[in-house]
């Protein structure tokens, strides 16, 4: 399977999360802190923190450590707090 991350194709295996696929592809920065703008990476991997929130298929604030990869999905870095629809 594959999906795009910030416009780049990422290979993935069925059943793995977006965060795991990104980590395997060498992506370590998943977001940044809102105040200090420090890089945030995969931290808890169980959905308790907010270090891995991204935009997935135009839906902001998705915790990619819990989101399973779907073929063709579009994942983007979230530059701000995001606004829910």
N, CA, C and O atoms as CSV, one atom per row, in Angstrom:
chain,resi,resn,atom,element,x,y,z
A,1,UNK,N,N,0.834,-1.165,0.000
A,1,UNK,CA,C,0.000,0.000,0.000
A,1,UNK,C,C,0.888,1.239,0.000
A,1,UNK,O,O,2.082,1.177,0.290
A,2,UNK,N,N,0.272,2.351,-0.330
A,2,UNK,CA,C,1.019,3.603,-0.264
A,2,UNK,C,C,0.059,4.754,0.027
A,2,UNK,O,O,-1.145,4.664,-0.217
A,3,UNK,N,N,0.624,5.827,0.552
A,3,UNK,CA,C,-0.116,7.058,0.808
A,3,UNK,C,C,0.837,8.208,0.563
A,3,UNK,O,O,2.037,7.996,0.389
A,4,UNK,N,N,0.319,9.417,0.548
A,4,UNK,CA,C,1.201,10.558,0.364
A,4,UNK,C,C,1.330,11.331,1.672
A,4,UNK,O,O,0.364,11.497,2.417
A,5,UNK,N,N,2.539,11.794,1.928
A,5,UNK,CA,C,2.828,12.620,3.092
A,5,UNK,C,C,3.492,13.896,2.597
A,5,UNK,O,O,4.603,13.865,2.069
A,6,UNK,N,N,2.808,15.006,2.772
A,6,UNK,CA,C,3.295,16.298,2.276
A,6,UNK,C,C,3.722,16.202,0.815
A,6,UNK,O,O,4.739,16.764,0.408
A,7,UNK,N,N,2.916,15.470,0.033
A,7,UNK,CA,C,3.139,15.355,-1.403
A,7,UNK,C,C,4.096,14.263,-1.836
A,7,UNK,O,O,4.275,14.050,-3.035
A,8,UNK,N,N,4.717,13.565,-0.893
A,8,UNK,CA,C,5.672,12.505,-1.236
A,8,UNK,C,C,5.050,11.138,-0.976
A,8,UNK,O,O,4.380,10.948,0.040
A,9,UNK,N,N,5.264,10.183,-1.882
A,9,UNK,CA,C,4.704,8.843,-1.651
A,9,UNK,C,C,5.449,8.100,-0.547
A,9,UNK,O,O,6.676,8.148,-0.463
A,10,UNK,N,N,4.685,7.414,0.294
A,10,UNK,CA,C,5.241,6.620,1.396
A,10,UNK,C,C,4.688,5.204,1.275
A,10,UNK,O,O,3.478,5.012,1.162
A,11,UNK,N,N,5.561,4.234,1.298
A,11,UNK,CA,C,5.141,2.832,1.258
A,11,UNK,C,C,4.754,2.381,2.659
A,11,UNK,O,O,5.340,2.819,3.649
A,12,UNK,N,N,3.762,1.503,2.731
A,12,UNK,CA,C,3.289,1.023,4.029
A,12,UNK,C,C,2.774,-0.403,3.899
A,12,UNK,O,O,2.503,-0.888,2.800
A,13,UNK,N,N,2.648,-1.053,5.033
A,13,UNK,CA,C,2.075,-2.391,5.086
A,13,UNK,C,C,0.664,-2.315,5.659
A,13,UNK,O,O,0.375,-1.472,6.508
A,14,UNK,N,N,-0.190,-3.179,5.201
A,14,UNK,CA,C,-1.550,-3.239,5.722
A,14,UNK,C,C,-1.517,-3.525,7.220
A,14,UNK,O,O,-0.765,-4.387,7.674
A,15,UNK,N,N,-2.326,-2.806,7.981
A,15,UNK,CA,C,-2.415,-3.027,9.416
A,15,UNK,C,C,-1.502,-2.156,10.262
A,15,UNK,O,O,-1.584,-2.201,11.489
A,16,UNK,N,N,-0.628,-1.359,9.637
A,16,UNK,CA,C,0.222,-0.495,10.446
A,16,UNK,C,C,-0.348,0.920,10.481
A,16,UNK,O,O,-1.123,1.320,9.612
A,17,UNK,N,N,0.051,1.654,11.494
A,17,UNK,CA,C,-0.441,3.020,11.633
A,17,UNK,C,C,0.368,3.960,10.744
A,17,UNK,O,O,1.458,3.626,10.280
A,18,UNK,N,N,-0.191,5.130,10.525
A,18,UNK,CA,C,0.499,6.150,9.732
A,18,UNK,C,C,1.821,6.518,10.391
A,18,UNK,O,O,2.833,6.656,9.703
A,19,UNK,N,N,1.832,6.678,11.708
A,19,UNK,CA,C,3.058,7.052,12.416
A,19,UNK,C,C,4.157,6.006,12.238
A,19,UNK,O,O,5.322,6.355,12.052
A,20,UNK,N,N,3.795,4.747,12.295
A,20,UNK,CA,C,4.781,3.675,12.110
A,20,UNK,C,C,5.337,3.697,10.690
A,20,UNK,O,O,6.543,3.550,10.493
A,21,UNK,N,N,4.472,3.879,9.709
A,21,UNK,CA,C,4.924,3.931,8.313
A,21,UNK,C,C,5.840,5.129,8.083
A,21,UNK,O,O,6.841,5.016,7.376
A,22,UNK,N,N,5.510,6.266,8.670
A,22,UNK,CA,C,6.366,7.442,8.537
A,22,UNK,C,C,7.715,7.219,9.213
A,22,UNK,O,O,8.758,7.586,8.672
A,23,UNK,N,N,7.687,6.618,10.393
A,23,UNK,CA,C,8.937,6.325,11.109
A,23,UNK,C,C,9.820,5.392,10.276
A,23,UNK,O,O,11.028,5.605,10.170
A,24,UNK,N,N,9.214,4.363,9.688
A,24,UNK,CA,C,9.968,3.420,8.855
A,24,UNK,C,C,10.547,4.103,7.617
A,24,UNK,O,O,11.574,3.677,7.090
A,25,UNK,N,N,9.886,5.161,7.159
A,25,UNK,CA,C,10.361,5.906,5.989
A,25,UNK,C,C,11.380,6.983,6.359
A,25,UNK,O,O,11.854,7.712,5.487
A,26,UNK,N,N,11.718,7.089,7.639
A,26,UNK,CA,C,12.732,8.037,8.067
A,26,UNK,C,C,12.196,9.387,8.518
A,26,UNK,O,O,12.976,10.296,8.802
A,27,UNK,N,N,10.876,9.530,8.588
A,27,UNK,CA,C,10.277,10.788,9.035
A,27,UNK,C,C,10.248,10.778,10.562
A,27,UNK,O,O,9.594,9.926,11.165
A,28,UNK,N,N,10.943,11.708,11.181
A,28,UNK,CA,C,11.000,11.765,12.641
A,28,UNK,C,C,10.215,12.942,13.212
A,28,UNK,O,O,9.735,12.869,14.343
A,29,UNK,N,N,10.079,14.020,12.451
A,29,UNK,CA,C,9.325,15.189,12.909
A,29,UNK,C,C,7.882,15.049,12.431
A,29,UNK,O,O,7.610,15.061,11.231
A,30,UNK,N,N,6.966,14.916,13.380
A,30,UNK,CA,C,5.551,14.778,13.045
A,30,UNK,C,C,4.791,16.081,13.235
A,30,UNK,O,O,3.801,16.325,12.547
A,31,UNK,N,N,5.237,16.909,14.150
A,31,UNK,CA,C,4.595,18.197,14.395
A,31,UNK,C,C,5.593,19.092,15.113
A,31,UNK,O,O,6.780,18.777,15.198
A,32,UNK,N,N,5.097,20.212,15.629
A,32,UNK,CA,C,5.944,21.109,16.412
A,32,UNK,C,C,5.111,21.712,17.530
A,32,UNK,O,O,3.887,21.798,17.433
A,33,UNK,N,N,5.786,22.125,18.587
A,33,UNK,CA,C,5.071,22.739,19.704
A,33,UNK,C,C,4.540,24.100,19.270
A,33,UNK,O,O,5.191,24.816,18.509
A,34,UNK,N,N,3.362,24.447,19.756
A,34,UNK,CA,C,2.698,25.675,19.333
A,34,UNK,C,C,3.406,26.940,19.817
A,34,UNK,O,O,3.412,27.951,19.114
A,35,UNK,N,N,3.995,26.894,20.996
A,35,UNK,CA,C,4.605,28.107,21.557
A,35,UNK,C,C,6.081,28.227,21.191
A,35,UNK,O,O,6.507,29.259,20.672
A,36,UNK,N,N,6.857,27.191,21.454
A,36,UNK,CA,C,8.302,27.247,21.219
A,36,UNK,C,C,8.710,26.777,19.821
A,36,UNK,O,O,9.859,26.956,19.419
A,37,UNK,N,N,7.783,26.184,19.088
A,37,UNK,CA,C,8.024,25.683,17.726
A,37,UNK,C,C,9.130,24.631,17.663
A,37,UNK,O,O,9.868,24.541,16.682
A,38,UNK,N,N,9.228,23.844,18.724
A,38,UNK,CA,C,10.204,22.749,18.752
A,38,UNK,C,C,9.621,21.526,18.063
A,38,UNK,O,O,8.412,21.296,18.103
A,39,UNK,N,N,10.476,20.755,17.441
A,39,UNK,CA,C,10.033,19.552,16.733
A,39,UNK,C,C,9.441,18.540,17.706
A,39,UNK,O,O,9.940,18.358,18.817
A,40,UNK,N,N,8.375,17.889,17.270
A,40,UNK,CA,C,7.744,16.818,18.042
A,40,UNK,C,C,7.760,15.555,17.193
A,40,UNK,O,O,7.459,15.588,16.000
A,41,UNK,N,N,8.111,14.458,17.820
A,41,UNK,CA,C,8.124,13.176,17.127
A,41,UNK,C,C,7.156,12.210,17.770
A,41,UNK,O,O,6.322,12.602,18.586
A,42,UNK,N,N,7.265,10.962,17.406
A,42,UNK,CA,C,6.416,9.927,17.987
A,42,UNK,C,C,6.765,9.797,19.471
A,42,UNK,O,O,7.917,9.538,19.818
A,43,UNK,N,N,5.778,9.975,20.340
A,43,UNK,CA,C,6.048,10.003,21.774
A,43,UNK,C,C,5.369,8.841,22.488
A,43,UNK,O,O,6.046,7.907,22.916
A,44,UNK,N,N,4.062,8.878,22.625
A,44,UNK,CA,C,3.402,7.846,23.431
A,44,UNK,C,C,2.936,6.647,22.596
A,44,UNK,O,O,2.914,5.519,23.089
A,45,UNK,N,N,2.569,6.885,21.355
A,45,UNK,CA,C,2.105,5.837,20.423
A,45,UNK,C,C,0.849,5.110,20.900
A,45,UNK,O,O,0.561,4.007,20.436
A,46,UNK,N,N,0.101,5.717,21.821
A,46,UNK,CA,C,-1.162,5.117,22.268
A,46,UNK,C,C,-2.306,6.136,22.295
A,46,UNK,O,O,-3.356,5.876,22.883
A,47,UNK,N,N,-2.103,7.293,21.658
A,47,UNK,CA,C,-3.167,8.275,21.533
A,47,UNK,C,C,-3.400,9.177,22.720
A,47,UNK,O,O,-4.402,9.892,22.750
A,48,UNK,N,N,-2.506,9.174,23.708
A,48,UNK,CA,C,-2.700,10.009,24.894
A,48,UNK,C,C,-2.148,11.421,24.750
A,48,UNK,O,O,-2.669,12.345,25.374
A,49,UNK,N,N,-1.126,11.606,23.957
A,49,UNK,CA,C,-0.529,12.932,23.819
A,49,UNK,C,C,-1.014,13.585,22.514
A,49,UNK,O,O,-1.859,13.030,21.812
A,50,UNK,N,N,-0.482,14.738,22.207
A,50,UNK,CA,C,-0.866,15.428,20.971
A,50,UNK,C,C,0.331,15.654,20.059
A,50,UNK,O,O,0.298,16.534,19.199
A,51,UNK,N,N,1.376,14.876,20.236
A,51,UNK,CA,C,2.607,15.080,19.468
A,51,UNK,C,C,2.513,14.648,18.017
A,51,UNK,O,O,3.352,15.039,17.206
A,52,UNK,N,N,1.519,13.858,17.674
A,52,UNK,CA,C,1.465,13.308,16.316
A,52,UNK,C,C,0.230,13.749,15.536
A,52,UNK,O,O,-0.166,13.076,14.584
A,53,UNK,N,N,-0.381,14.859,15.920
A,53,UNK,CA,C,-1.585,15.295,15.208
A,53,UNK,C,C,-1.233,15.858,13.833
A,53,UNK,O,O,-0.351,16.703,13.683
A,54,UNK,N,N,-1.962,15.352,12.836
A,54,UNK,CA,C,-1.754,15.759,11.452
A,54,UNK,C,C,-3.092,15.890,10.756
A,54,UNK,O,O,-4.141,15.573,11.318
A,55,UNK,N,N,-3.037,16.362,9.524
A,55,UNK,CA,C,-4.229,16.452,8.685
A,55,UNK,C,C,-4.269,15.191,7.836
A,55,UNK,O,O,-3.329,14.913,7.092
A,56,UNK,N,N,-5.357,14.424,7.944
A,56,UNK,CA,C,-5.510,13.191,7.175
A,56,UNK,C,C,-6.774,13.304,6.334
A,56,UNK,O,O,-7.875,13.452,6.865
A,57,UNK,N,N,-6.607,13.235,5.026
A,57,UNK,CA,C,-7.737,13.372,4.101
A,57,UNK,C,C,-8.588,14.595,4.439
A,57,UNK,O,O,-9.812,14.506,4.535
A,58,UNK,N,N,-7.926,15.729,4.616
A,58,UNK,CA,C,-8.540,17.031,4.916
A,58,UNK,C,C,-9.193,17.121,6.290
A,58,UNK,O,O,-9.918,18.081,6.550
A,59,UNK,N,N,-8.967,16.170,7.164
A,59,UNK,CA,C,-9.495,16.204,8.535
A,59,UNK,C,C,-8.351,16.540,9.489
A,59,UNK,O,O,-7.425,15.742,9.629
A,60,UNK,N,N,-8.390,17.717,10.160
A,60,UNK,CA,C,-7.298,18.097,11.067
A,60,UNK,C,C,-7.376,17.359,12.401
A,60,UNK,O,O,-8.387,16.735,12.723
A,61,UNK,N,N,-6.307,17.440,13.159
A,61,UNK,CA,C,-6.210,16.909,14.519
A,61,UNK,C,C,-6.376,15.394,14.595
A,61,UNK,O,O,-6.946,14.883,15.559
A,62,UNK,N,N,-5.890,14.683,13.603
A,62,UNK,CA,C,-5.922,13.218,13.623
A,62,UNK,C,C,-4.629,12.730,14.271
A,62,UNK,O,O,-3.535,13.110,13.856
A,63,UNK,N,N,-4.763,11.899,15.274
A,63,UNK,CA,C,-3.580,11.317,15.927
A,63,UNK,C,C,-3.116,10.138,15.082
A,63,UNK,O,O,-3.725,9.068,15.098
A,64,UNK,N,N,-2.026,10.350,14.341
A,64,UNK,CA,C,-1.591,9.340,13.376
A,64,UNK,C,C,-0.982,8.100,14.029
A,64,UNK,O,O,-0.730,7.107,13.346
A,65,UNK,N,N,-0.744,8.143,15.337
A,65,UNK,CA,C,-0.272,6.933,16.020
A,65,UNK,C,C,-1.412,5.927,16.166
A,65,UNK,O,O,-1.172,4.748,16.428
A,66,UNK,N,N,-2.644,6.388,15.998
A,66,UNK,CA,C,-3.815,5.520,16.126
A,66,UNK,C,C,-4.508,5.265,14.792
A,66,UNK,O,O,-5.363,4.384,14.703
A,67,UNK,N,N,-4.156,6.018,13.757
A,67,UNK,CA,C,-4.816,5.958,12.453
A,67,UNK,C,C,-4.151,4.909,11.568
A,67,UNK,O,O,-2.964,5.011,11.256
A,68,UNK,N,N,-4.924,3.896,11.166
A,68,UNK,CA,C,-4.386,2.864,10.286
A,68,UNK,C,C,-4.243,3.394,8.864
A,68,UNK,O,O,-5.061,4.188,8.398
A,69,UNK,N,N,-3.198,2.946,8.188
A,69,UNK,CA,C,-2.940,3.345,6.813
A,69,UNK,C,C,-4.031,2.791,5.900
A,69,UNK,O,O,-4.429,1.631,6.006
A,70,UNK,N,N,-4.499,3.654,5.002
A,70,UNK,CA,C,-5.405,3.241,3.932
A,70,UNK,C,C,-4.731,3.593,2.617
A,70,UNK,O,O,-4.115,4.651,2.491
A,71,UNK,N,N,-4.845,2.726,1.662
A,71,UNK,CA,C,-4.218,2.960,0.374
A,71,UNK,C,C,-4.752,4.246,-0.243
A,71,UNK,O,O,-5.964,4.421,-0.371
A,72,UNK,N,N,-3.852,5.141,-0.625
A,72,UNK,CA,C,-4.234,6.380,-1.288
A,72,UNK,C,C,-4.555,7.540,-0.374
A,72,UNK,O,O,-4.891,8.620,-0.859
A,73,UNK,N,N,-4.464,7.355,0.935
A,73,UNK,CA,C,-4.781,8.451,1.848
A,73,UNK,C,C,-3.776,9.583,1.690
A,73,UNK,O,O,-2.647,9.376,1.243
A,74,UNK,N,N,-4.207,10.781,2.064
A,74,UNK,CA,C,-3.357,11.967,1.969
A,74,UNK,C,C,-3.113,12.491,3.380
A,74,UNK,O,O,-4.051,12.856,4.089
A,75,UNK,N,N,-1.844,12.523,3.780
A,75,UNK,CA,C,-1.447,12.973,5.116
A,75,UNK,C,C,-0.590,14.221,4.954
A,75,UNK,O,O,0.309,14.273,4.115
A,76,UNK,N,N,-0.888,15.235,5.783
A,76,UNK,CA,C,-0.139,16.483,5.717
A,76,UNK,C,C,0.281,16.921,7.110
A,76,UNK,O,O,-0.413,16.660,8.093
A,77,UNK,N,N,1.421,17.587,7.184
A,77,UNK,CA,C,1.844,18.194,8.431
A,77,UNK,C,C,0.840,19.275,8.795
A,77,UNK,O,O,0.399,20.030,7.929
A,78,UNK,N,N,0.476,19.355,10.064
A,78,UNK,CA,C,-0.478,20.350,10.528
A,78,UNK,C,C,0.290,21.541,11.089
A,78,UNK,O,O,0.938,21.414,12.127
A,79,UNK,N,N,0.233,22.695,10.426
A,79,UNK,CA,C,1.050,23.825,10.857
A,79,UNK,C,C,0.531,24.592,12.063
A,79,UNK,O,O,1.253,25.409,12.635
A,80,UNK,N,N,-0.710,24.340,12.455
A,80,UNK,CA,C,-1.284,25.097,13.569
A,80,UNK,C,C,-2.193,24.181,14.384
A,80,UNK,O,O,-2.100,22.959,14.271
A,81,UNK,N,N,-3.067,24.756,15.200
A,81,UNK,CA,C,-3.949,23.946,16.040
A,81,UNK,C,C,-4.995,23.189,15.242
A,81,UNK,O,O,-5.526,22.184,15.716
A,82,UNK,N,N,-5.293,23.646,14.061
A,82,UNK,CA,C,-6.312,22.997,13.242
A,82,UNK,C,C,-7.708,23.390,13.665
A,82,UNK,O,O,-7.949,23.680,14.837
A,83,UNK,N,N,-8.615,23.400,12.733
A,83,UNK,CA,C,-10.002,23.750,12.993
A,83,UNK,C,C,-10.867,22.598,12.554
A,83,UNK,O,O,-10.830,22.188,11.394
A,84,UNK,N,N,-11.650,22.072,13.482
A,84,UNK,CA,C,-12.544,20.972,13.135
A,84,UNK,C,C,-13.697,21.483,12.296
A,84,UNK,O,O,-14.165,22.605,12.485
A,85,UNK,N,N,-14.153,20.657,11.369
A,85,UNK,CA,C,-15.279,21.038,10.501
A,85,UNK,C,C,-16.598,20.905,11.241
A,85,UNK,O,O,-17.655,21.182,10.673
